[in-house]
Amino acid sequence: MTKIELMTRFAVAPVFALSLAWSGYTAEAADAGHLPNITILATGGTIAGTGANSTTTVGYTAAKVGVEALIDAVPEIKKVANVKGEQIFQIASESMTNDHWLKLAKRVNTLLAQPDVDGIVITHGTDTLEETAYFLDLTVKSEKPVVMVGAMRPSTAISADGPVNIYNAVVLAGSKEAEGKGVMIAMNDEISAARDVTKTNTSLTSTFRTPELGVIGYMQNNAPHFYRESLRRHTANAEFDVSNLDKLPAVDIVYGYANINPIALNAFIGAGDKGIVYAAVGDGSLGAGIKPDLIEARKKGVVVVRSSRVGNGIVARNGEANDDELDFVVSDTLNPQKARILLMLALTKTDDTKAIQTMYYEY
Ligand code: DGL
């Protein structure tokens, strides 16, 4: 560590200690082992990324820095929790697969079943973070906090956002108030619910938003401040059990647009998909170029879910299509990528469209 860095670190320490004392984390509590036991599962992403130099914020390499280095880069973490790190994957999250999700969910559930684990933090690339978060929101069988965290700037960048995001995620995962809230995302000093949060900007540190429905709280001064929570089923109150699954039903998304071509849909059906999520235009409108093929897919036993590319608002049943007559399902407010996750898990339980529709109204 250079002299400047040492001085900076030294200068910061008393201030940090004061803020810790204010927030109730006293040295006595720390010494008495009252700190929560948090496991950090690292999967890769930008938070573990490295750039050519400190001003590289795009065009860097994701998934390079290991979990121990991530923890060591934020020594303040050890003042607020007893932390253990596991490198479960080391990938850029655009390469996340159903197999990764099943392995991650099983590991999370095994850890949370241990009485000496109070919460889990998962470091993850931001590109598919919302999807992994929602998959875990539906498959984690515990009320203990599970917090996902990423970064929009690599660890080597000036004002990298990873360190403060990880610190906040550990504090959140170790807080009693976070229990029973479902899987949360802690980034940019905000706390978001897995069901409704989405990545809204390709590069800004404020990219994770919950448009219209809003964040559920903030991280400030070493503590979470909650203002709302999801009314939908999640985690311990969810019916999905992946413990004995080693694969998920094939479900794909077809993107809707003017002059749509049904070739992609028919290719998915030909490949044996069990479900299709149609990311329709508007509030789930089915153009003449796709509707006959969706009807044909349903007749072949494929479950068809009408979602919307718009990103916000309700896709209402029997609105833009006669779902009762066509035996389609609507996604309510789930965006296409999350509607796909719920449909995959629903199909592990049933192919009854009435039961599946109920799931879209409950989760
Ligand atoms: N390759 C992207 C990913 O791993 C980088 C984006 C990020 O993590 O912020 O999701």
mmCIF file of C-alpha atoms and ligand atoms in Angstrom:
data_model
loop_
_atom_site.group_PDB
_atom_site.id
_atom_site.type_symbol
_atom_site.label_atom_id
_atom_site.label_comp_id
_atom_site.label_asym_id
_atom_site.label_seq_id
_atom_site.Cartn_x
_atom_site.Cartn_y
_atom_site.Cartn_z
ATOM 1 C CA MET A 1 0.000 0.000 0.000
ATOM 2 C CA THR A 2 1.494 3.393 -0.996
ATOM 3 C CA LYS A 3 2.079 6.142 1.602
ATOM 4 C CA ILE A 4 -0.888 8.119 0.190
ATOM 5 C CA GLU A 5 -3.166 5.096 0.370
ATOM 6 C CA LEU A 6 -1.955 4.316 3.889
ATOM 7 C CA MET A 7 -2.608 7.904 5.006
ATOM 8 C CA THR A 8 -6.011 7.853 3.366
ATOM 9 C CA ARG A 9 -6.913 4.559 4.926
ATOM 10 C CA PHE A 10 -5.590 5.749 8.279
ATOM 11 C CA ALA A 11 -7.494 9.037 8.046
ATOM 12 C CA VAL A 12 -10.696 7.259 7.187
ATOM 13 C CA ALA A 13 -10.524 4.687 9.973
ATOM 14 C CA PRO A 14 -11.506 6.970 12.944
ATOM 15 C CA VAL A 15 -14.398 8.421 10.956
ATOM 16 C CA PHE A 16 -15.543 4.956 10.047
ATOM 17 C CA ALA A 17 -15.210 3.776 13.659
ATOM 18 C CA LEU A 18 -17.352 6.710 14.832
ATOM 19 C CA SER A 19 -20.061 5.920 12.289
ATOM 20 C CA LEU A 20 -19.969 2.265 13.309
ATOM 21 C CA ALA A 21 -20.367 3.226 16.997
ATOM 22 C CA TRP A 22 -23.257 5.525 16.104
ATOM 23 C CA SER A 23 -24.997 2.778 14.235
ATOM 24 C CA GLY A 24 -24.794 0.463 17.254
ATOM 25 C CA TYR A 25 -21.886 -1.695 16.077
ATOM 26 C CA THR A 26 -19.689 -1.179 19.159
ATOM 27 C CA ALA A 27 -16.292 -2.761 19.663
ATOM 28 C CA GLU A 28 -17.731 -4.669 22.616
ATOM 29 C CA ALA A 29 -20.394 -6.263 20.402
ATOM 30 C CA ALA A 30 -17.782 -7.161 17.849
ATOM 31 C CA ASP A 31 -15.477 -8.665 20.459
ATOM 32 C CA ALA A 32 -18.348 -10.570 22.029
ATOM 33 C CA GLY A 33 -18.926 -12.359 18.705
ATOM 34 C CA HIS A 34 -22.404 -10.836 18.334
ATOM 35 C CA LEU A 35 -21.691 -10.248 14.646
ATOM 36 C CA PRO A 36 -23.904 -12.085 12.147
ATOM 37 C CA ASN A 37 -22.392 -14.976 10.187
ATOM 38 C CA ILE A 38 -22.622 -14.128 6.489
ATOM 39 C CA THR A 39 -21.520 -16.288 3.571
ATOM 40 C CA ILE A 40 -20.588 -14.505 0.343
ATOM 41 C CA LEU A 41 -21.138 -16.631 -2.773
ATOM 42 C CA ALA A 42 -19.212 -15.115 -5.678
ATOM 43 C CA THR A 43 -20.315 -15.827 -9.241
ATOM 44 C CA GLY A 44 -18.229 -13.318 -11.272
ATOM 45 C CA GLY A 45 -19.398 -10.217 -13.123
ATOM 46 C CA THR A 46 -18.082 -6.666 -13.202
ATOM 47 C CA ILE A 47 -17.822 -6.496 -9.431
ATOM 48 C CA ALA A 48 -14.965 -8.956 -9.959
ATOM 49 C CA GLY A 49 -13.842 -7.260 -13.137
ATOM 50 C CA THR A 50 -10.555 -5.598 -14.049
ATOM 51 C CA GLY A 51 -9.899 -2.861 -16.563
ATOM 52 C CA ALA A 52 -6.756 -1.806 -18.398
ATOM 53 C CA ASN A 53 -6.482 1.273 -16.172
ATOM 54 C CA SER A 54 -8.389 3.246 -13.527
ATOM 55 C CA THR A 55 -10.424 5.164 -16.081
ATOM 56 C CA THR A 56 -11.698 2.076 -17.902
ATOM 57 C CA THR A 57 -15.403 1.753 -17.121
ATOM 58 C CA VAL A 58 -16.509 -0.105 -20.252
ATOM 59 C CA GLY A 59 -14.638 -2.677 -22.312
ATOM 60 C CA TYR A 60 -13.065 -4.270 -19.207
ATOM 61 C CA THR A 61 -12.906 -8.011 -18.373
ATOM 62 C CA ALA A 62 -15.568 -9.318 -15.999
ATOM 63 C CA ALA A 63 -15.105 -12.252 -13.621
ATOM 64 C CA LYS A 64 -11.369 -11.971 -12.871
ATOM 65 C CA VAL A 65 -11.036 -11.151 -9.133
ATOM 66 C CA GLY A 66 -11.675 -13.949 -6.623
ATOM 67 C CA VAL A 67 -14.005 -13.788 -3.639
ATOM 68 C CA GLU A 68 -11.203 -13.487 -1.028
ATOM 69 C CA ALA A 69 -9.779 -10.482 -2.867
ATOM 70 C CA LEU A 70 -13.258 -8.914 -2.969
ATOM 71 C CA ILE A 71 -13.577 -9.362 0.797
ATOM 72 C CA ASP A 72 -10.026 -8.174 1.519
ATOM 73 C CA ALA A 73 -10.648 -5.022 -0.541
ATOM 74 C CA VAL A 74 -13.296 -3.952 2.017
ATOM 75 C CA PRO A 75 -11.805 -4.569 5.488
ATOM 76 C CA GLU A 76 -14.764 -2.727 7.033
ATOM 77 C CA ILE A 77 -16.866 -5.823 6.251
ATOM 78 C CA LYS A 78 -15.131 -7.710 9.078
ATOM 79 C CA LYS A 79 -16.289 -5.097 11.574
ATOM 80 C CA VAL A 80 -19.968 -5.768 10.807
ATOM 81 C CA ALA A 81 -20.050 -9.526 10.133
ATOM 82 C CA ASN A 82 -18.180 -12.794 10.401
ATOM 83 C CA VAL A 83 -17.719 -13.416 6.684
ATOM 84 C CA LYS A 84 -16.886 -16.574 4.750
ATOM 85 C CA GLY A 85 -16.378 -16.543 0.976
ATOM 86 C CA GLU A 86 -17.120 -19.219 -1.639
ATOM 87 C CA GLN A 87 -16.333 -18.922 -5.341
ATOM 88 C CA ILE A 88 -19.296 -20.848 -6.680
ATOM 89 C CA PHE A 89 -18.768 -19.665 -10.307
ATOM 90 C CA GLN A 90 -16.487 -17.163 -12.044
ATOM 91 C CA ILE A 91 -18.471 -16.050 -15.108
ATOM 92 C CA ALA A 92 -19.838 -12.956 -16.775
ATOM 93 C CA SER A 93 -23.548 -13.128 -16.030
ATOM 94 C CA GLU A 94 -24.657 -13.024 -19.681
ATOM 95 C CA SER A 95 -23.465 -16.640 -19.661
ATOM 96 C CA MET A 96 -25.626 -17.685 -16.698
ATOM 97 C CA THR A 97 -27.658 -20.854 -17.408
ATOM 98 C CA ASN A 98 -30.472 -22.868 -15.829
ATOM 99 C CA ASP A 99 -27.799 -25.275 -14.583
ATOM 100 C CA HIS A 100 -26.013 -22.442 -12.759
ATOM 101 C CA TRP A 101 -29.314 -21.375 -11.189
ATOM 102 C CA LEU A 102 -30.092 -24.884 -9.947
ATOM 103 C CA LYS A 103 -26.610 -25.269 -8.443
ATOM 104 C CA LEU A 104 -26.782 -21.837 -6.812
ATOM 105 C CA ALA A 105 -30.274 -22.374 -5.353
ATOM 106 C CA LYS A 106 -29.266 -25.758 -3.910
ATOM 107 C CA ARG A 107 -26.108 -24.278 -2.338
ATOM 108 C CA VAL A 108 -28.038 -21.337 -0.872
ATOM 109 C CA ASN A 109 -30.624 -23.664 0.661
ATOM 110 C CA THR A 110 -27.953 -25.960 2.092
ATOM 111 C CA LEU A 111 -26.152 -23.013 3.691
ATOM 112 C CA LEU A 112 -29.306 -21.354 5.052
ATOM 113 C CA ALA A 113 -30.349 -24.634 6.670
ATOM 114 C CA GLN A 114 -27.213 -24.357 8.813
ATOM 115 C CA PRO A 115 -27.878 -22.646 12.175
ATOM 116 C CA ASP A 116 -24.462 -20.943 11.977
ATOM 117 C CA VAL A 117 -25.371 -19.084 8.757
ATOM 118 C CA ASP A 118 -27.451 -15.928 9.335
ATOM 119 C CA GLY A 119 -27.595 -14.622 5.780
ATOM 120 C CA ILE A 120 -26.123 -14.833 2.305
ATOM 121 C CA VAL A 121 -24.683 -12.292 -0.107
ATOM 122 C CA ILE A 122 -24.325 -13.226 -3.767
ATOM 123 C CA THR A 123 -21.965 -11.183 -5.942
ATOM 124 C CA HIS A 124 -23.112 -11.351 -9.563
ATOM 125 C CA GLY A 125 -22.863 -9.688 -12.949
ATOM 126 C CA THR A 126 -25.554 -7.090 -13.482
ATOM 127 C CA ASP A 127 -26.665 -8.243 -16.945
ATOM 128 C CA THR A 128 -28.809 -11.122 -15.633
ATOM 129 C CA LEU A 129 -28.780 -10.252 -11.943
ATOM 130 C CA GLU A 130 -32.539 -9.582 -11.906
ATOM 131 C CA GLU A 131 -33.208 -13.037 -13.353
ATOM 132 C CA THR A 132 -31.045 -14.917 -10.874
ATOM 133 C CA ALA A 133 -32.585 -12.861 -8.088
ATOM 134 C CA TYR A 134 -36.126 -13.790 -9.161
ATOM 135 C CA PHE A 135 -35.235 -17.458 -9.618
ATOM 136 C CA LEU A 136 -33.898 -17.502 -6.050
ATOM 137 C CA ASP A 137 -36.906 -15.496 -4.830
ATOM 138 C CA LEU A 138 -39.040 -18.457 -5.971
ATOM 139 C CA THR A 139 -36.742 -21.293 -4.842
ATOM 140 C CA VAL A 140 -34.998 -20.262 -1.579
ATOM 141 C CA LYS A 141 -36.679 -22.145 1.302
ATOM 142 C CA SER A 142 -35.787 -19.793 4.147
ATOM 143 C CA GLU A 143 -36.773 -16.450 5.708
ATOM 144 C CA LYS A 144 -33.092 -15.592 6.272
ATOM 145 C CA PRO A 145 -31.838 -12.640 4.184
ATOM 146 C CA VAL A 146 -30.443 -13.336 0.713
ATOM 147 C CA VAL A 147 -28.947 -10.227 -0.879
ATOM 148 C CA MET A 148 -27.637 -9.938 -4.424
ATOM 149 C CA VAL A 149 -25.057 -7.354 -5.354
ATOM 150 C CA GLY A 150 -23.127 -6.276 -8.412
ATOM 151 C CA ALA A 151 -21.246 -3.307 -9.746
ATOM 152 C CA MET A 152 -21.336 -1.173 -12.853
ATOM 153 C CA ARG A 153 -17.639 -0.226 -12.673
ATOM 154 C CA PRO A 154 -14.805 -2.759 -12.484
ATOM 155 C CA SER A 155 -12.824 -3.119 -9.264
ATOM 156 C CA THR A 156 -9.888 -1.251 -10.844
ATOM 157 C CA ALA A 157 -11.878 1.884 -11.742
ATOM 158 C CA ILE A 158 -11.814 5.283 -9.995
ATOM 159 C CA SER A 159 -14.857 5.348 -7.666
ATOM 160 C CA ALA A 160 -15.594 1.691 -8.254
ATOM 161 C CA ASP A 161 -19.074 1.037 -6.853
ATOM 162 C CA GLY A 162 -18.382 -2.594 -5.936
ATOM 163 C CA PRO A 163 -16.785 -2.060 -2.507
ATOM 164 C CA VAL A 164 -19.570 0.070 -1.048
ATOM 165 C CA ASN A 165 -22.182 -2.177 -2.659
ATOM 166 C CA ILE A 166 -20.629 -5.279 -1.079
ATOM 167 C CA TYR A 167 -20.350 -3.540 2.290
ATOM 168 C CA ASN A 168 -24.016 -2.516 2.176
ATOM 169 C CA ALA A 169 -25.057 -6.000 1.035
ATOM 170 C CA VAL A 170 -23.278 -7.605 4.010
ATOM 171 C CA VAL A 171 -24.835 -5.151 6.476
ATOM 172 C CA LEU A 172 -28.267 -5.808 4.933
ATOM 173 C CA ALA A 173 -27.842 -9.593 4.964
ATOM 174 C CA GLY A 174 -26.878 -9.407 8.642
ATOM 175 C CA SER A 175 -29.822 -7.264 9.718
ATOM 176 C CA LYS A 176 -32.890 -8.647 11.478
ATOM 177 C CA GLU A 177 -35.156 -6.246 9.563
ATOM 178 C CA ALA A 178 -34.169 -7.936 6.296
ATOM 179 C CA GLU A 179 -35.649 -11.297 7.331
ATOM 180 C CA GLY A 180 -38.732 -12.415 5.438
ATOM 181 C CA LYS A 181 -38.417 -9.716 2.758
ATOM 182 C CA GLY A 182 -37.591 -12.121 -0.095
ATOM 183 C CA VAL A 183 -34.447 -11.933 -2.201
ATOM 184 C CA MET A 184 -33.186 -8.353 -2.314
ATOM 185 C CA ILE A 185 -30.799 -6.366 -4.481
ATOM 186 C CA ALA A 186 -28.521 -3.890 -2.689
ATOM 187 C CA MET A 187 -26.911 -1.441 -5.104
ATOM 188 C CA ASN A 188 -26.421 2.300 -5.289
ATOM 189 C CA ASP A 189 -27.572 2.670 -1.642
ATOM 190 C CA GLU A 190 -31.013 1.288 -2.576
ATOM 191 C CA ILE A 191 -32.769 -1.927 -1.535
ATOM 192 C CA SER A 192 -34.905 -3.477 -4.276
ATOM 193 C CA ALA A 193 -37.223 -6.488 -4.391
ATOM 194 C CA ALA A 194 -36.280 -9.303 -6.774
ATOM 195 C CA ARG A 195 -39.727 -9.551 -8.387
ATOM 196 C CA ASP A 196 -39.925 -6.007 -9.746
ATOM 197 C CA VAL A 197 -36.379 -4.616 -10.103
ATOM 198 C CA THR A 198 -34.819 -4.432 -13.545
ATOM 199 C CA LYS A 199 -31.645 -3.125 -15.194
ATOM 200 C CA THR A 200 -32.636 0.129 -16.916
ATOM 201 C CA ASN A 201 -29.319 1.576 -18.174
ATOM 202 C CA THR A 202 -26.356 -0.026 -19.914
ATOM 203 C CA SER A 203 -23.665 1.727 -17.872
ATOM 204 C CA LEU A 204 -24.880 3.982 -15.026
ATOM 205 C CA THR A 205 -24.355 2.969 -11.366
ATOM 206 C CA SER A 206 -28.045 3.835 -10.824
ATOM 207 C CA THR A 207 -29.136 1.277 -13.410
ATOM 208 C CA PHE A 208 -31.273 -0.942 -11.147
ATOM 209 C CA ARG A 209 -34.713 0.603 -10.882
ATOM 210 C CA THR A 210 -38.216 -0.534 -9.988
ATOM 211 C CA PRO A 211 -40.137 1.795 -12.291
ATOM 212 C CA GLU A 212 -43.563 2.868 -10.927
ATOM 213 C CA LEU A 213 -43.572 0.412 -7.988
ATOM 214 C CA GLY A 214 -40.382 1.749 -6.376
ATOM 215 C CA VAL A 215 -37.560 0.540 -4.158
ATOM 216 C CA ILE A 216 -38.398 -1.142 -0.830
ATOM 217 C CA GLY A 217 -35.784 0.826 1.133
ATOM 218 C CA TYR A 218 -32.388 2.485 1.411
ATOM 219 C CA MET A 219 -29.022 1.649 2.914
ATOM 220 C CA GLN A 220 -27.707 4.538 4.987
ATOM 221 C CA ASN A 221 -25.191 4.827 7.831
ATOM 222 C CA ASN A 222 -24.551 1.083 8.166
ATOM 223 C CA ALA A 223 -28.218 0.132 8.394
ATOM 224 C CA PRO A 224 -31.229 -0.698 6.186
ATOM 225 C CA HIS A 225 -34.246 1.624 6.185
ATOM 226 C CA PHE A 226 -37.361 -0.136 4.830
ATOM 227 C CA TYR A 227 -40.518 1.610 3.586
ATOM 228 C CA ARG A 228 -42.406 -1.155 1.779
ATOM 229 C CA GLU A 229 -42.246 -4.828 0.862
ATOM 230 C CA SER A 230 -43.577 -7.127 -1.876
ATOM 231 C CA LEU A 231 -47.123 -8.441 -1.417
ATOM 232 C CA ARG A 232 -46.397 -11.470 -3.606
ATOM 233 C CA ARG A 233 -45.387 -15.009 -2.499
ATOM 234 C CA HIS A 234 -41.671 -15.665 -2.267
ATOM 235 C CA THR A 235 -38.922 -17.771 -0.597
ATOM 236 C CA ALA A 236 -40.305 -19.816 2.311
ATOM 237 C CA ASN A 237 -43.865 -19.107 1.127
ATOM 238 C CA ALA A 238 -43.181 -20.346 -2.410
ATOM 239 C CA GLU A 239 -44.263 -23.822 -3.555
ATOM 240 C CA PHE A 240 -41.315 -24.589 -5.852
ATOM 241 C CA ASP A 241 -38.704 -27.124 -4.731
ATOM 242 C CA VAL A 242 -35.606 -27.586 -6.894
ATOM 243 C CA SER A 243 -33.729 -29.844 -4.445
ATOM 244 C CA ASN A 244 -34.285 -32.921 -6.613
ATOM 245 C CA LEU A 245 -34.239 -31.217 -10.017
ATOM 246 C CA ASP A 246 -31.234 -31.440 -12.323
ATOM 247 C CA LYS A 247 -32.869 -29.622 -15.241
ATOM 248 C CA LEU A 248 -35.712 -27.212 -15.935
ATOM 249 C CA PRO A 249 -38.433 -27.423 -18.626
ATOM 250 C CA ALA A 250 -37.504 -25.717 -21.927
ATOM 251 C CA VAL A 251 -39.141 -22.279 -22.068
ATOM 252 C CA ASP A 252 -38.075 -19.515 -24.461
ATOM 253 C CA ILE A 253 -39.051 -15.928 -25.167
ATOM 254 C CA VAL A 254 -40.232 -14.626 -28.541
ATOM 255 C CA TYR A 255 -39.856 -10.865 -28.935
ATOM 256 C CA GLY A 256 -42.765 -9.014 -30.524
ATOM 257 C CA TYR A 257 -42.362 -6.161 -33.065
ATOM 258 C CA ALA A 258 -44.033 -4.710 -36.140
ATOM 259 C CA ASN A 259 -43.896 -7.088 -39.096
ATOM 260 C CA ILE A 260 -43.139 -9.992 -36.750
ATOM 261 C CA ASN A 261 -41.951 -13.237 -38.295
ATOM 262 C CA PRO A 262 -43.120 -16.518 -36.662
ATOM 263 C CA ILE A 263 -40.020 -18.475 -37.736
ATOM 264 C CA ALA A 264 -38.326 -18.150 -34.343
ATOM 265 C CA LEU A 265 -41.472 -19.247 -32.500
ATOM 266 C CA ASN A 266 -41.896 -22.274 -34.737
ATOM 267 C CA ALA A 267 -38.238 -23.179 -34.339
ATOM 268 C CA PHE A 268 -38.649 -23.213 -30.543
ATOM 269 C CA ILE A 269 -41.779 -25.354 -30.860
ATOM 270 C CA GLY A 270 -39.992 -27.696 -33.259
ATOM 271 C CA ALA A 271 -37.162 -28.022 -30.735
ATOM 272 C CA GLY A 272 -39.637 -29.293 -28.134
ATOM 273 C CA ASP A 273 -40.229 -26.254 -25.915
ATOM 274 C CA LYS A 274 -42.806 -26.840 -23.182
ATOM 275 C CA GLY A 275 -43.595 -23.150 -22.800
ATOM 276 C CA ILE A 276 -43.326 -19.889 -24.712
ATOM 277 C CA VAL A 277 -43.367 -16.365 -23.309
ATOM 278 C CA TYR A 278 -44.423 -13.893 -25.967
ATOM 279 C CA ALA A 279 -42.950 -10.427 -25.281
ATOM 280 C CA ALA A 280 -45.802 -8.726 -27.039
ATOM 281 C CA VAL A 281 -46.170 -5.119 -28.088
ATOM 282 C CA GLY A 282 -48.433 -2.919 -25.988
ATOM 283 C CA ASP A 283 -50.461 -4.645 -23.299
ATOM 284 C CA GLY A 284 -49.966 -8.056 -24.842
ATOM 285 C CA SER A 285 -51.325 -7.454 -28.343
ATOM 286 C CA LEU A 286 -51.012 -10.377 -30.808
ATOM 287 C CA GLY A 287 -50.330 -9.262 -34.389
ATOM 288 C CA ALA A 288 -51.748 -11.159 -37.369
ATOM 289 C CA GLY A 289 -48.213 -12.326 -38.144
ATOM 290 C CA ILE A 290 -47.864 -14.329 -34.922
ATOM 291 C CA LYS A 291 -51.328 -15.094 -33.515
ATOM 292 C CA PRO A 292 -52.104 -18.165 -35.682
ATOM 293 C CA ASP A 293 -48.763 -19.723 -34.802
ATOM 294 C CA LEU A 294 -49.273 -19.124 -31.064
ATOM 295 C CA ILE A 295 -52.706 -20.741 -31.320
ATOM 296 C CA GLU A 296 -51.136 -23.700 -33.147
ATOM 297 C CA ALA A 297 -48.452 -23.975 -30.476
ATOM 298 C CA ARG A 298 -51.113 -24.143 -27.774
ATOM 299 C CA LYS A 299 -52.914 -26.885 -29.714
ATOM 300 C CA LYS A 300 -49.648 -28.852 -29.609
ATOM 301 C CA GLY A 301 -49.657 -28.586 -25.807
ATOM 302 C CA VAL A 302 -47.185 -25.714 -25.440
ATOM 303 C CA VAL A 303 -48.152 -23.318 -22.626
ATOM 304 C CA VAL A 304 -48.297 -19.789 -24.049
ATOM 305 C CA VAL A 305 -47.844 -16.765 -21.761
ATOM 306 C CA ARG A 306 -48.643 -13.292 -23.022
ATOM 307 C CA SER A 307 -46.168 -10.804 -21.559
ATOM 308 C CA SER A 308 -45.162 -7.360 -22.825
ATOM 309 C CA ARG A 309 -41.960 -5.765 -24.132
ATOM 310 C CA VAL A 310 -43.163 -2.461 -22.621
ATOM 311 C CA GLY A 311 -41.723 -3.304 -19.217
ATOM 312 C CA ASN A 312 -44.360 -1.775 -16.924
ATOM 313 C CA GLY A 313 -48.079 -2.279 -16.327
ATOM 314 C CA ILE A 314 -50.506 -5.169 -16.272
ATOM 315 C CA VAL A 315 -51.036 -7.577 -19.176
ATOM 316 C CA ALA A 316 -54.728 -8.214 -18.459
ATOM 317 C CA ARG A 317 -56.446 -11.556 -19.061
ATOM 318 C CA ASN A 318 -58.960 -11.481 -21.922
ATOM 319 C CA GLY A 319 -57.814 -7.960 -22.817
ATOM 320 C CA GLU A 320 -55.975 -7.986 -26.156
ATOM 321 C CA ALA A 321 -56.842 -11.667 -26.762
ATOM 322 C CA ASN A 322 -59.557 -14.066 -25.645
ATOM 323 C CA ASP A 323 -57.333 -16.052 -23.281
ATOM 324 C CA ASP A 324 -60.254 -18.119 -22.025
ATOM 325 C CA GLU A 325 -60.992 -19.294 -25.576
ATOM 326 C CA LEU A 326 -57.336 -19.664 -26.680
ATOM 327 C CA ASP A 327 -56.265 -21.191 -23.345
ATOM 328 C CA PHE A 328 -53.394 -18.681 -23.002
ATOM 329 C CA VAL A 329 -51.923 -17.358 -19.734
ATOM 330 C CA VAL A 330 -51.074 -13.701 -18.986
ATOM 331 C CA SER A 331 -47.963 -12.567 -17.070
ATOM 332 C CA ASP A 332 -49.665 -9.844 -14.974
ATOM 333 C CA THR A 333 -46.791 -7.346 -14.435
ATOM 334 C CA LEU A 334 -43.816 -9.717 -14.817
ATOM 335 C CA ASN A 335 -41.457 -8.688 -17.610
ATOM 336 C CA PRO A 336 -40.688 -11.380 -20.218
ATOM 337 C CA GLN A 337 -37.423 -12.586 -18.678
ATOM 338 C CA LYS A 338 -39.081 -13.046 -15.275
ATOM 339 C CA ALA A 339 -42.281 -14.477 -16.769
ATOM 340 C CA ARG A 340 -40.031 -17.147 -18.331
ATOM 341 C CA ILE A 341 -38.587 -18.041 -14.910
ATOM 342 C CA LEU A 342 -41.999 -18.426 -13.305
ATOM 343 C CA LEU A 343 -43.257 -20.507 -16.253
ATOM 344 C CA MET A 344 -40.246 -22.876 -16.055
ATOM 345 C CA LEU A 345 -40.854 -23.442 -12.344
ATOM 346 C CA ALA A 346 -44.640 -23.684 -12.812
ATOM 347 C CA LEU A 347 -44.103 -26.443 -15.404
ATOM 348 C CA THR A 348 -42.150 -28.452 -12.825
ATOM 349 C CA LYS A 349 -45.449 -28.641 -10.904
ATOM 350 C CA THR A 350 -48.228 -28.688 -13.541
ATOM 351 C CA ASP A 351 -49.202 -27.986 -17.169
ATOM 352 C CA ASP A 352 -52.713 -26.983 -16.159
ATOM 353 C CA THR A 353 -53.144 -23.435 -17.478
ATOM 354 C CA LYS A 354 -55.680 -22.449 -14.821
ATOM 355 C CA ALA A 355 -53.231 -23.418 -12.062
ATOM 356 C CA ILE A 356 -50.414 -21.634 -13.878
ATOM 357 C CA GLN A 357 -52.512 -18.482 -14.299
ATOM 358 C CA THR A 358 -53.131 -18.479 -10.544
ATOM 359 C CA MET A 359 -49.363 -18.592 -9.992
ATOM 360 C CA TYR A 360 -48.915 -15.420 -12.059
ATOM 361 C CA TYR A 361 -51.421 -13.698 -9.777
ATOM 362 C CA GLU A 362 -49.785 -14.992 -6.568
ATOM 363 C CA TYR A 363 -46.022 -14.668 -7.243
HETATM 364 N N1 DGL B 1 -20.589 -8.882 -18.439
HETATM 365 C C1 DGL B 1 -21.525 -8.219 -17.566
HETATM 366 C C2 DGL B 1 -22.017 -9.203 -16.487
HETATM 367 O O1 DGL B 1 -21.211 -10.015 -16.009
HETATM 368 C C3 DGL B 1 -20.907 -7.038 -16.898
HETATM 369 C C4 DGL B 1 -21.935 -6.162 -16.295
HETATM 370 C C5 DGL B 1 -21.794 -6.037 -14.794
HETATM 371 O O2 DGL B 1 -21.531 -7.029 -14.077
HETATM 372 O O3 DGL B 1 -22.027 -4.902 -14.333
HETATM 373 O O4 DGL B 1 -23.203 -9.125 -16.112
#
